[in-house]
CSV table of N, CA and C in Angstrom, one decimal:
chain,number,residue,atom,x,y,z
A,1179,UNK,N,17.4,-11.7,-15.1
A,1179,UNK,CA,16.9,-12.7,-15.8
A,1179,UNK,C,16.7,-13.5,-17.0
A,1180,UNK,N,16.7,-15.0,-17.1
A,1180,UNK,CA,16.8,-15.1,-18.3
A,1180,UNK,C,15.6,-16.2,-18.2
A,1181,UNK,N,15.0,-16.8,-18.9
A,1181,UNK,CA,13.9,-17.7,-19.0
A,1181,UNK,C,14.1,-19.0,-18.4
A,1182,UNK,N,15.5,-19.0,-17.9
A,1182,UNK,CA,15.6,-20.4,-17.0
A,1182,UNK,C,15.8,-20.4,-16.4
A,1183,UNK,N,15.6,-19.8,-16.2
A,1183,UNK,CA,15.6,-18.9,-14.0
A,1183,UNK,C,13.3,-18.9,-13.4
A,1184,UNK,N,13.3,-19.3,-12.8
A,1184,UNK,CA,12.0,-19.1,-12.4
A,1184,UNK,C,11.6,-18.2,-11.7
A,1185,UNK,N,10.5,-17.3,-11.8
A,1185,UNK,CA,9.8,-17.2,-11.1
A,1185,UNK,C,10.1,-16.3,-9.5
A,1186,UNK,N,10.8,-15.7,-8.7
A,1186,UNK,CA,10.4,-16.3,-7.3
A,1186,UNK,C,9.6,-15.1,-6.9
A,1187,UNK,N,9.0,-14.8,-5.7
A,1187,UNK,CA,8.0,-13.9,-4.5
A,1187,UNK,C,8.5,-14.3,-3.2
A,1188,UNK,N,9.1,-13.4,-2.2
A,1188,UNK,CA,9.2,-13.8,-1.3
A,1188,UNK,C,9.2,-12.4,-0.7
A,1189,UNK,N,8.4,-11.5,-0.9
A,1189,UNK,CA,7.7,-9.9,0.0
A,1189,UNK,C,6.6,-9.9,-1.4
A,1190,UNK,N,5.0,-9.4,-0.7
A,1190,UNK,CA,4.6,-8.9,-1.3
A,1190,UNK,C,3.7,-7.7,-0.6
A,1191,UNK,N,4.0,-6.5,-1.6
A,1191,UNK,CA,3.8,-5.1,-1.2
A,1191,UNK,C,2.6,-4.7,-1.4
A,1192,UNK,N,2.0,-4.5,-0.9
A,1192,UNK,CA,0.2,-3.8,-1.2
A,1192,UNK,C,-0.1,-2.9,0.5
A,1193,UNK,N,0.3,-1.5,-1.0
A,1193,UNK,CA,-0.2,0.0,0.1
A,1193,UNK,C,-1.3,-0.1,0.1
A,1194,UNK,N,-2.1,-0.2,1.4
A,1194,UNK,CA,-3.6,0.5,1.2
A,1194,UNK,C,-4.1,2.5,2.3
A,1195,UNK,N,-5.5,2.5,2.0
A,1195,UNK,CA,-5.6,3.6,2.3
A,1195,UNK,C,-7.0,3.5,3.0
A,1196,UNK,N,-7.2,2.4,3.7
A,1196,UNK,CA,-8.8,1.9,4.2
A,1196,UNK,C,-9.7,2.6,2.8
A,1197,UNK,N,-9.5,2.2,1.9
A,1197,UNK,CA,-10.8,2.2,0.8
A,1197,UNK,C,-11.0,0.2,0.4
A,1198,UNK,N,-12.3,0.3,0.5
A,1198,UNK,CA,-12.7,-0.9,-0.5
A,1198,UNK,C,-12.0,-1.8,-1.7
A,1199,UNK,N,-11.3,-1.0,-2.4
A,1199,UNK,CA,-10.3,-0.5,-3.3
A,1199,UNK,C,-8.9,-1.5,-3.1
A,1200,UNK,N,-8.4,-0.7,-2.6
A,1200,UNK,CA,-7.4,-1.5,-1.1
A,1200,UNK,C,-8.2,-3.1,-0.4
A,1201,UNK,N,-8.3,-2.8,0.1
A,1201,UNK,CA,-9.1,-4.0,0.1
A,1201,UNK,C,-9.3,-4.9,-0.3
A,1202,UNK,N,-9.8,-5.0,-1.9
A,1202,UNK,CA,-9.2,-6.0,-2.8
A,1202,UNK,C,-8.2,-5.9,-3.4
A,1203,UNK,N,-6.9,-4.8,-3.5
A,1203,UNK,CA,-6.3,-4.6,-3.6
A,1203,UNK,C,-4.9,-6.1,-2.7
A,1204,UNK,N,-5.5,-6.5,-1.3
A,1204,UNK,CA,-4.9,-7.5,-0.7
A,1204,UNK,C,-5.2,-8.7,-0.8
A,1205,UNK,N,-7.0,-8.4,-1.8
A,1205,UNK,CA,-6.9,-10.8,-1.6
A,1205,UNK,C,-6.2,-10.3,-2.9
A,1206,UNK,N,-6.3,-9.8,-3.5
A,1206,UNK,CA,-4.9,-10.1,-4.2
A,1206,UNK,C,-3.7,-10.7,-4.2
A,1207,UNK,N,-2.8,-9.7,-3.3
A,1207,UNK,CA,-1.8,-9.8,-3.0
A,1207,UNK,C,-1.8,-10.7,-2.0
A,1208,UNK,N,-2.1,-11.4,-1.4
A,1208,UNK,CA,-2.9,-13.4,-0.3
A,1208,UNK,C,-2.9,-13.7,-1.4
A,1209,UNK,N,-4.0,-13.8,-2.7
A,1209,UNK,CA,-3.2,-14.7,-3.9
A,1209,UNK,C,-2.0,-14.9,-3.9
A,1210,UNK,N,-1.2,-13.6,-5.1
A,1210,UNK,CA,0.1,-14.2,-6.0
A,1210,UNK,C,1.0,-15.0,-4.7
A,1211,UNK,N,0.8,-14.5,-3.6
A,1211,UNK,CA,1.5,-15.1,-2.1
A,1211,UNK,C,1.6,-16.3,-1.3
A,1212,UNK,N,0.5,-16.4,-1.1
A,1212,UNK,CA,0.1,-17.8,-1.5
A,1212,UNK,C,0.8,-18.9,-2.3
A,1213,UNK,N,-0.2,-17.9,-3.8
A,1213,UNK,CA,0.6,-19.4,-4.9
A,1213,UNK,C,2.6,-19.2,-4.5
A,1214,UNK,N,3.1,-18.0,-4.6
A,1214,UNK,CA,4.9,-18.6,-3.8
A,1214,UNK,C,5.0,-18.3,-2.8
A,1215,UNK,N,4.5,-19.1,-2.0
A,1215,UNK,CA,4.3,-19.6,-0.7
A,1215,UNK,C,5.4,-17.9,-0.3
A,1216,UNK,N,4.8,-16.9,-0.7
A,1216,UNK,CA,5.3,-15.6,0.3
A,1216,UNK,C,4.8,-14.7,1.5
A,1217,UNK,N,5.2,-14.2,1.3
A,1217,UNK,CA,4.4,-13.1,2.6
A,1217,UNK,C,4.1,-12.2,2.5
A,1218,UNK,N,2.9,-11.2,2.4
A,1218,UNK,CA,2.3,-10.0,2.0
A,1218,UNK,C,2.5,-9.0,3.6
A,1219,UNK,N,3.3,-7.3,3.4
A,1219,UNK,CA,3.2,-6.9,4.1
A,1219,UNK,C,2.2,-5.3,3.2
A,1220,UNK,N,1.0,-4.5,4.7
A,1220,UNK,CA,0.4,-4.1,3.7
A,1220,UNK,C,1.0,-2.5,4.9
A,1221,UNK,N,0.7,-1.7,4.2
A,1221,UNK,CA,1.5,-0.2,4.0
A,1221,UNK,C,0.5,0.0,4.1
A,1222,UNK,N,-0.2,0.4,5.2
A,1222,UNK,CA,-1.6,2.0,5.1
A,1222,UNK,C,-0.8,3.1,5.1
A,1223,UNK,N,-1.7,4.2,4.1
A,1223,UNK,CA,-0.7,5.0,3.9
A,1223,UNK,C,-1.5,6.5,4.3
A,1224,UNK,N,-1.2,6.8,5.1
A,1224,UNK,CA,-2.3,8.4,5.5
A,1224,UNK,C,-2.5,9.0,3.8
A,1225,UNK,N,-3.5,9.6,3.9
A,1225,UNK,CA,-3.3,11.1,3.3
A,1225,UNK,C,-3.3,12.7,3.3
A,1226,UNK,N,-2.6,13.4,2.8
A,1226,UNK,CA,-2.7,14.5,2.9
A,1226,UNK,C,-4.2,15.2,3.3
A,1227,UNK,N,-5.3,14.9,3.9
A,1227,UNK,CA,-6.3,15.7,4.4
A,1227,UNK,C,-5.5,15.1,5.8
A,1228,UNK,N,-5.7,14.1,6.0
A,1228,UNK,CA,-5.7,13.2,7.7
A,1228,UNK,C,-4.4,14.0,8.6
A,1229,UNK,N,-2.9,14.3,6.9
A,1229,UNK,CA,-2.0,14.6,7.6
A,1229,UNK,C,-2.3,16.2,8.7
A,1230,UNK,N,-2.6,17.1,7.5
A,1230,UNK,CA,-2.6,18.3,7.8
A,1230,UNK,C,-3.8,18.7,8.7
A,1231,UNK,N,-5.0,17.6,8.4
A,1231,UNK,CA,-5.4,18.0,9.7
A,1231,UNK,C,-4.9,17.5,11.2
A,1232,UNK,N,-4.3,17.2,11.2
A,1232,UNK,CA,-3.3,16.1,12.5
A,1232,UNK,C,-2.5,17.5,12.9
A,1233,UNK,N,-1.9,17.7,11.7
A,1233,UNK,CA,-1.2,18.5,12.2
A,1233,UNK,C,-1.8,20.1,13.1
A,1234,UNK,N,-3.0,20.8,12.2
A,1234,UNK,CA,-4.0,21.5,12.8
A,1234,UNK,C,-4.1,21.1,13.9
A,1235,UNK,N,-4.6,20.0,14.4
A,1235,UNK,CA,-5.4,20.2,15.6
A,1235,UNK,C,-6.8,19.4,15.6
A,1236,UNK,N,-7.2,19.4,14.4
A,1236,UNK,CA,-8.5,20.2,13.5
A,1236,UNK,C,-8.5,18.1,13.6
A,1237,UNK,N,-8.2,16.8,13.6
A,1237,UNK,CA,-8.1,15.7,13.3
A,1237,UNK,C,-8.3,15.0,14.3
A,1238,UNK,N,-8.4,14.2,15.2
A,1238,UNK,CA,-7.9,13.9,15.9
A,1238,UNK,C,-7.0,12.5,15.7
A,1239,UNK,N,-6.2,12.2,16.4
A,1239,UNK,CA,-5.5,11.9,15.9
A,1239,UNK,C,-6.2,9.5,17.0
A,1240,UNK,N,-6.6,9.5,17.8
A,1240,UNK,CA,-7.4,8.7,18.2
A,1240,UNK,C,-8.1,7.6,17.6
A,1241,UNK,N,-9.0,8.4,17.0
A,1241,UNK,CA,-10.3,8.2,15.9
A,1241,UNK,C,-8.8,7.5,14.1
A,1242,UNK,N,-8.2,9.0,14.2
A,1242,UNK,CA,-7.0,7.9,12.8
A,1242,UNK,C,-6.4,6.9,13.6
A,1243,UNK,N,-6.3,6.4,14.2
A,1243,UNK,CA,-5.7,5.2,14.6
A,1243,UNK,C,-6.1,4.2,15.2
A,1244,UNK,N,-7.5,4.7,16.2
A,1244,UNK,CA,-8.4,3.3,15.8
A,1244,UNK,C,-8.8,3.0,14.3
A,1245,UNK,N,-9.7,3.8,13.0
A,1245,UNK,CA,-9.9,3.5,12.2
A,1245,UNK,C,-9.1,2.5,11.2
A,1246,UNK,N,-7.5,3.4,10.9
A,1246,UNK,CA,-6.4,2.6,10.2
A,1246,UNK,C,-6.3,1.2,11.2
A,1247,UNK,N,-6.4,1.2,12.3
A,1247,UNK,CA,-6.1,-0.2,13.3
A,1247,UNK,C,-7.0,-1.2,13.0
A,1248,UNK,N,-8.6,-0.6,12.8
A,1248,UNK,CA,-10.1,-1.3,12.2
A,1248,UNK,C,-9.7,-2.2,11.1
A,1249,UNK,N,-8.8,-1.2,9.9
A,1249,UNK,CA,-8.6,-2.1,8.2
A,1249,UNK,C,-7.8,-2.5,8.3
A,1250,UNK,N,-6.9,-2.2,9.1
A,1250,UNK,CA,-5.8,-3.3,9.6
A,1250,UNK,C,-5.9,-5.1,9.7
A,1251,UNK,N,-7.1,-5.2,10.7
A,1251,UNK,CA,-7.5,-6.4,12.0
A,1251,UNK,C,-8.2,-6.7,10.8
A,1252,UNK,N,-9.3,-5.6,10.1
A,1252,UNK,CA,-9.7,-6.9,8.2
A,1252,UNK,C,-9.1,-7.5,7.6
A,1253,UNK,N,-7.9,-6.9,7.6
A,1253,UNK,CA,-6.9,-7.6,6.4
A,1253,UNK,C,-6.3,-9.1,7.0
A,1254,UNK,N,-6.3,-9.0,7.8
A,1254,UNK,CA,-5.6,-9.4,8.6
A,1254,UNK,C,-6.1,-11.2,8.9
A,1255,UNK,N,-7.6,-10.6,8.2
A,1255,UNK,CA,-8.6,-12.1,8.6
A,1255,UNK,C,-8.5,-12.6,6.5
A,1256,UNK,N,-8.2,-11.3,6.0
A,1256,UNK,CA,-8.3,-12.2,4.1
A,1256,UNK,C,-7.0,-12.7,4.4
A,1257,UNK,N,-5.5,-12.0,4.7
A,1257,UNK,CA,-4.7,-13.3,4.8
A,1257,UNK,C,-4.5,-14.3,6.0
A,1258,UNK,N,-5.4,-14.7,6.7
A,1258,UNK,CA,-5.2,-15.4,7.8
A,1258,UNK,C,-5.8,-16.3,6.7
A,1259,UNK,N,-7.8,-16.8,6.0
A,1259,UNK,CA,-8.2,-17.4,5.3
A,1259,UNK,C,-7.4,-17.6,4.6
A,1260,UNK,N,-5.6,-17.1,3.8
A,1260,UNK,CA,-5.1,-17.4,2.8
A,1260,UNK,C,-4.2,-18.3,3.0
A,1261,UNK,N,-3.8,-18.4,4.6
A,1261,UNK,CA,-2.9,-19.0,5.5
A,1261,UNK,C,-1.6,-17.8,4.6
A,1262,UNK,N,-1.9,-17.3,4.2
A,1262,UNK,CA,-0.2,-15.6,4.5
A,1262,UNK,C,-0.2,-15.5,5.4
A,1263,UNK,N,1.3,-15.2,5.8
A,1263,UNK,CA,2.2,-14.4,7.0
A,1263,UNK,C,1.6,-13.2,6.9
A,1264,UNK,N,1.0,-12.9,7.4
A,1264,UNK,CA,1.1,-10.6,6.9
A,1264,UNK,C,1.6,-9.7,7.9
A,1265,UNK,N,2.3,-8.9,7.5
A,1265,UNK,CA,2.8,-7.6,8.9
A,1265,UNK,C,2.0,-6.2,8.0
A,1266,UNK,N,2.0,-5.7,9.3
A,1266,UNK,CA,1.8,-4.6,8.7
A,1266,UNK,C,3.0,-3.1,9.1
A,1267,UNK,N,2.2,-1.8,8.3
A,1267,UNK,CA,3.3,-0.5,9.3
A,1267,UNK,C,2.2,0.2,8.5
A,1268,UNK,N,2.8,1.8,9.2
A,1268,UNK,CA,1.7,2.6,8.7
A,1268,UNK,C,2.7,3.5,9.0
A,1269,UNK,N,2.1,5.1,7.1
A,1269,UNK,CA,2.8,6.2,7.2
A,1269,UNK,C,3.0,6.8,7.1
A,1270,UNK,N,2.4,8.3,6.7
A,1270,UNK,CA,2.1,9.1,6.3
A,1270,UNK,C,2.5,9.7,4.5
A,1271,UNK,N,1.9,10.0,4.0
A,1271,UNK,CA,1.6,9.8,2.6
A,1271,UNK,C,2.5,11.8,2.5
A,1272,UNK,N,2.3,12.3,3.0
A,1272,UNK,CA,2.8,13.7,3.1
A,1272,UNK,C,3.1,14.5,3.9
A,1273,UNK,N,4.0,15.2,3.2
A,1273,UNK,CA,5.1,15.9,4.9
A,1273,UNK,C,4.3,17.1,4.2
A,1274,UNK,N,4.8,17.9,6.1
A,1274,UNK,CA,4.6,19.5,5.4
A,1274,UNK,C,5.8,20.8,5.3
A,1275,UNK,N,6.8,19.5,5.9
A,1275,UNK,CA,8.0,20.0,6.1
A,1275,UNK,C,8.7,19.2,4.7
A,1276,UNK,N,8.3,18.5,4.2
A,1276,UNK,CA,9.1,17.9,2.2
A,1276,UNK,C,8.1,17.2,2.0
A,1277,UNK,N,8.8,19.0,0.3
A,1277,UNK,CA,8.3,18.6,-0.3
A,1277,UNK,C,7.9,17.5,-1.1
A,1278,UNK,N,9.1,17.1,-1.0
A,1278,UNK,CA,9.2,15.5,-2.1
A,1278,UNK,C,8.9,14.1,-1.7
A,1279,UNK,N,8.5,14.5,-0.6
A,1279,UNK,CA,7.7,12.9,0.4
A,1279,UNK,C,6.1,13.2,-0.1
A,1280,UNK,N,6.1,12.0,-1.1
A,1280,UNK,CA,4.3,12.2,-1.5
A,1280,UNK,C,4.1,10.2,-1.1
A,1281,UNK,N,2.9,10.2,-1.0
A,1281,UNK,CA,2.6,8.2,-1.7
A,1281,UNK,C,3.8,7.5,-2.6
A,1282,UNK,N,4.0,8.3,-3.6
A,1282,UNK,CA,4.5,7.2,-4.6
A,1282,UNK,C,6.1,7.0,-4.1
A,1283,UNK,N,6.7,8.2,-3.4
A,1283,UNK,CA,7.7,7.6,-3.3
A,1283,UNK,C,8.0,6.9,-1.6
A,1284,UNK,N,6.4,7.2,-0.3
A,1284,UNK,CA,6.4,6.4,0.6
A,1284,UNK,C,6.6,4.6,0.1
A,1285,UNK,N,5.7,4.4,-1.0
A,1285,UNK,CA,5.6,2.8,-1.4
A,1285,UNK,C,6.7,2.1,-1.3
A,1286,UNK,N,7.5,2.8,-2.6
A,1286,UNK,CA,8.4,2.6,-3.2
A,1286,UNK,C,9.8,2.5,-2.7
A,1287,UNK,N,10.0,3.4,-0.9
A,1287,UNK,CA,11.1,3.2,-0.4
A,1287,UNK,C,10.5,2.1,0.6
A,1288,UNK,N,9.8,2.2,0.9
A,1288,UNK,CA,9.1,0.6,1.7
A,1288,UNK,C,9.4,-0.4,0.9
A,1289,UNK,N,8.7,-0.5,-0.5
A,1289,UNK,CA,9.2,-1.8,-1.1
A,1289,UNK,C,11.1,-2.0,-1.2
A,1290,UNK,N,11.9,-0.7,-1.0
A,1290,UNK,CA,13.3,-1.6,-1.2
A,1290,UNK,C,13.6,-1.7,0.1
A,1291,UNK,N,13.9,-1.1,1.6
A,1291,UNK,CA,13.6,-1.4,3.2
A,1291,UNK,C,13.2,-2.9,3.4
A,1292,UNK,N,11.6,-3.1,2.6
A,1292,UNK,CA,11.7,-4.6,2.5
A,1292,UNK,C,12.1,-5.5,1.8
A,1293,UNK,N,12.9,-5.1,1.3
A,1293,UNK,CA,13.3,-6.2,-0.6
A,1293,UNK,C,12.1,-6.9,-1.3
A,1294,UNK,N,10.9,-6.1,-1.1
A,1294,UNK,CA,9.6,-6.8,-2.2
A,1294,UNK,C,10.0,-6.9,-3.4
A,1295,UNK,N,9.4,-8.5,-3.5
A,1295,UNK,CA,9.7,-8.8,-5.1
A,1295,UNK,C,8.1,-8.4,-6.2
A,1296,UNK,N,7.7,-8.2,-5.4
A,1296,UNK,CA,5.8,-7.9,-6.0
A,1296,UNK,C,5.4,-7.0,-5.6
A,1297,UNK,N,4.3,-5.6,-6.1
A,1297,UNK,CA,3.4,-4.9,-5.7
A,1297,UNK,C,2.2,-4.9,-6.1
A,1298,UNK,N,1.5,-5.1,-5.5
A,1298,UNK,CA,0.1,-5.2,-5.6
A,1298,UNK,C,-1.2,-4.2,-5.2
A,1299,UNK,N,-1.8,-2.7,-6.2
A,1299,UNK,CA,-1.2,-1.7,-5.4
A,1299,UNK,C,-3.6,-1.0,-5.9
A,1300,UNK,N,-4.1,-0.6,-5.6
A,1300,UNK,CA,-5.0,-0.7,-5.6
A,1300,UNK,C,-5.2,0.5,-6.7
A,1301,UNK,N,-6.5,0.4,-7.7
A,1301,UNK,CA,-6.3,1.3,-9.2
A,1301,UNK,C,-7.4,2.8,-8.9
A,1302,UNK,N,-7.8,3.5,-9.1
A,1302,UNK,CA,-8.2,5.0,-8.5
A,1302,UNK,C,-9.6,4.2,-7.8
A,1303,UNK,N,-10.5,4.9,-7.3
A,1303,UNK,CA,-11.3,4.3,-6.4
A,1303,UNK,C,-12.6,5.3,-7.9
A,1304,UNK,N,-13.7,4.1,-7.9
A,1304,UNK,CA,-15.0,4.0,-9.1
A,1304,UNK,C,-15.5,5.6,-7.8
A,1305,UNK,N,-16.3,5.3,-6.5
A,1305,UNK,CA,-17.0,6.7,-6.2
A,1305,UNK,C,-15.5,8.0,-5.9
A,1306,UNK,N,-16.4,9.2,-5.1
A,1306,UNK,CA,-15.5,10.5,-5.1
A,1306,UNK,C,-15.1,10.4,-3.6
A,1307,UNK,N,-14.0,9.8,-3.1
A,1307,UNK,CA,-13.7,9.8,-1.7
A,1307,UNK,C,-12.8,10.5,-1.3
A,1308,UNK,N,-12.5,10.7,-0.1
A,1308,UNK,CA,-11.1,11.2,0.6
A,1308,UNK,C,-9.5,10.4,0.2
A,1309,UNK,N,-10.4,8.5,-0.4
A,1309,UNK,CA,-8.2,8.5,-0.7
A,1309,UNK,C,-8.1,8.5,-2.2
A,1310,UNK,N,-9.2,8.9,-2.3
A,1310,UNK,CA,-9.1,9.1,-4.1
A,1310,UNK,C,-7.3,9.8,-4.3
A,1311,UNK,N,-7.3,10.7,-4.1
A,1311,UNK,CA,-6.1,11.2,-3.8
A,1311,UNK,C,-5.6,10.8,-3.6
A,1312,UNK,N,-4.9,9.7,-2.7
A,1312,UNK,CA,-3.8,8.5,-2.3
A,1312,UNK,C,-3.8,7.9,-3.1
A,1313,UNK,N,-4.7,6.6,-3.7
A,1313,UNK,CA,-4.5,5.5,-4.7
A,1313,UNK,C,-4.1,7.1,-5.9
A,1314,UNK,N,-4.9,8.0,-6.7
A,1314,UNK,CA,-4.4,8.4,-8.3
A,1314,UNK,C,-3.1,8.6,-7.8
A,1315,UNK,N,-2.4,9.5,-6.4
A,1315,UNK,CA,-0.5,9.7,-6.5
A,1315,UNK,C,-0.2,8.3,-6.3
A,1316,UNK,N,0.1,7.1,-5.6
A,1316,UNK,CA,0.3,6.0,-6.0
A,1316,UNK,C,1.0,5.3,-7.0
A,1317,UNK,N,-0.5,4.5,-8.0
A,1317,UNK,CA,-0.6,4.5,-8.6
A,1317,UNK,C,-0.5,4.6,-9.7
A,1318,UNK,N,0.6,6.3,-10.0
A,1318,UNK,CA,0.9,6.3,-11.3
A,1318,UNK,C,2.4,7.0,-10.8
A,1319,UNK,N,2.5,6.8,-9.0
A,1319,UNK,CA,3.5,7.3,-9.4
A,1319,UNK,C,4.8,5.7,-9.3
A,1320,UNK,N,4.5,5.1,-8.6
A,1320,UNK,CA,4.5,3.6,-8.7
A,1320,UNK,C,4.3,3.1,-10.2
A,1321,UNK,N,3.9,2.5,-10.6
A,1321,UNK,CA,3.3,2.1,-12.0
A,1321,UNK,C,4.6,2.8,-12.8
A,1322,UNK,N,5.2,3.6,-12.9
A,1322,UNK,CA,6.4,4.6,-13.8
A,1322,UNK,C,7.5,3.7,-13.1
A,1323,UNK,N,7.3,4.1,-11.7
A,1323,UNK,CA,8.7,4.0,-11.1
A,1323,UNK,C,9.4,2.8,-10.9
A,1324,UNK,N,8.6,1.7,-10.1
A,1324,UNK,CA,8.8,0.7,-9.2
A,1324,UNK,C,9.8,-0.1,-10.5
A,1325,UNK,N,10.8,-0.6,-9.8
A,1325,UNK,CA,11.7,-1.8,-10.6
A,1325,UNK,C,11.4,-3.2,-10.0
A,1326,UNK,N,10.0,-3.9,-9.1
A,1326,UNK,CA,9.7,-4.6,-9.1
A,1326,UNK,C,8.5,-4.8,-9.1
A,1327,UNK,N,8.1,-6.1,-10.4
A,1327,UNK,CA,6.6,-5.9,-10.9
A,1327,UNK,C,5.3,-5.4,-10.1
A,1328,UNK,N,4.5,-4.9,-10.7
A,1328,UNK,CA,3.6,-4.6,-9.9
A,1328,UNK,C,2.4,-4.9,-10.9
A,1329,UNK,N,1.3,-5.0,-9.9
A,1329,UNK,CA,0.3,-5.5,-10.4
A,1329,UNK,C,-0.6,-4.3,-9.7
A,1330,UNK,N,-1.4,-3.5,-10.8
A,1330,UNK,CA,-2.7,-2.9,-10.4
A,1330,UNK,C,-4.1,-3.0,-11.0
A,1331,UNK,N,-5.0,-3.3,-9.2
A,1331,UNK,CA,-6.4,-3.7,-9.7
A,1331,UNK,C,-7.4,-3.1,-9.4
């Protein structure tokens, strides 16, 4: 891109984990999408503890589904308030069978699949929560390897 080409954004990807920090990142993603008349795709990433717990049968999959769906419904109101089209998906950030699968890969693969032009991701949370591990791994990896512009908020 040279200086004569305008910056264009069609799809903004916002990876989330259900934390307040990730909801704030969605607010920024919606603002960017609104500015460029783009859409937002929110990718809810399930953490290692949740995945291991579901695999072991110690975490109720219905509770995880209800919790993540409730968060995504809250996010839909943010997009509606910003008058921005929103799509969502849920994926596991870790795998018991694929050692190379981690949240950063999931985000970048999703960005490629969606042809996302911009990524907005949360910084590590200030509080010590179960989502801290997910956010830390996503931020570190995506900031290092994304080919799209990335805003970390």
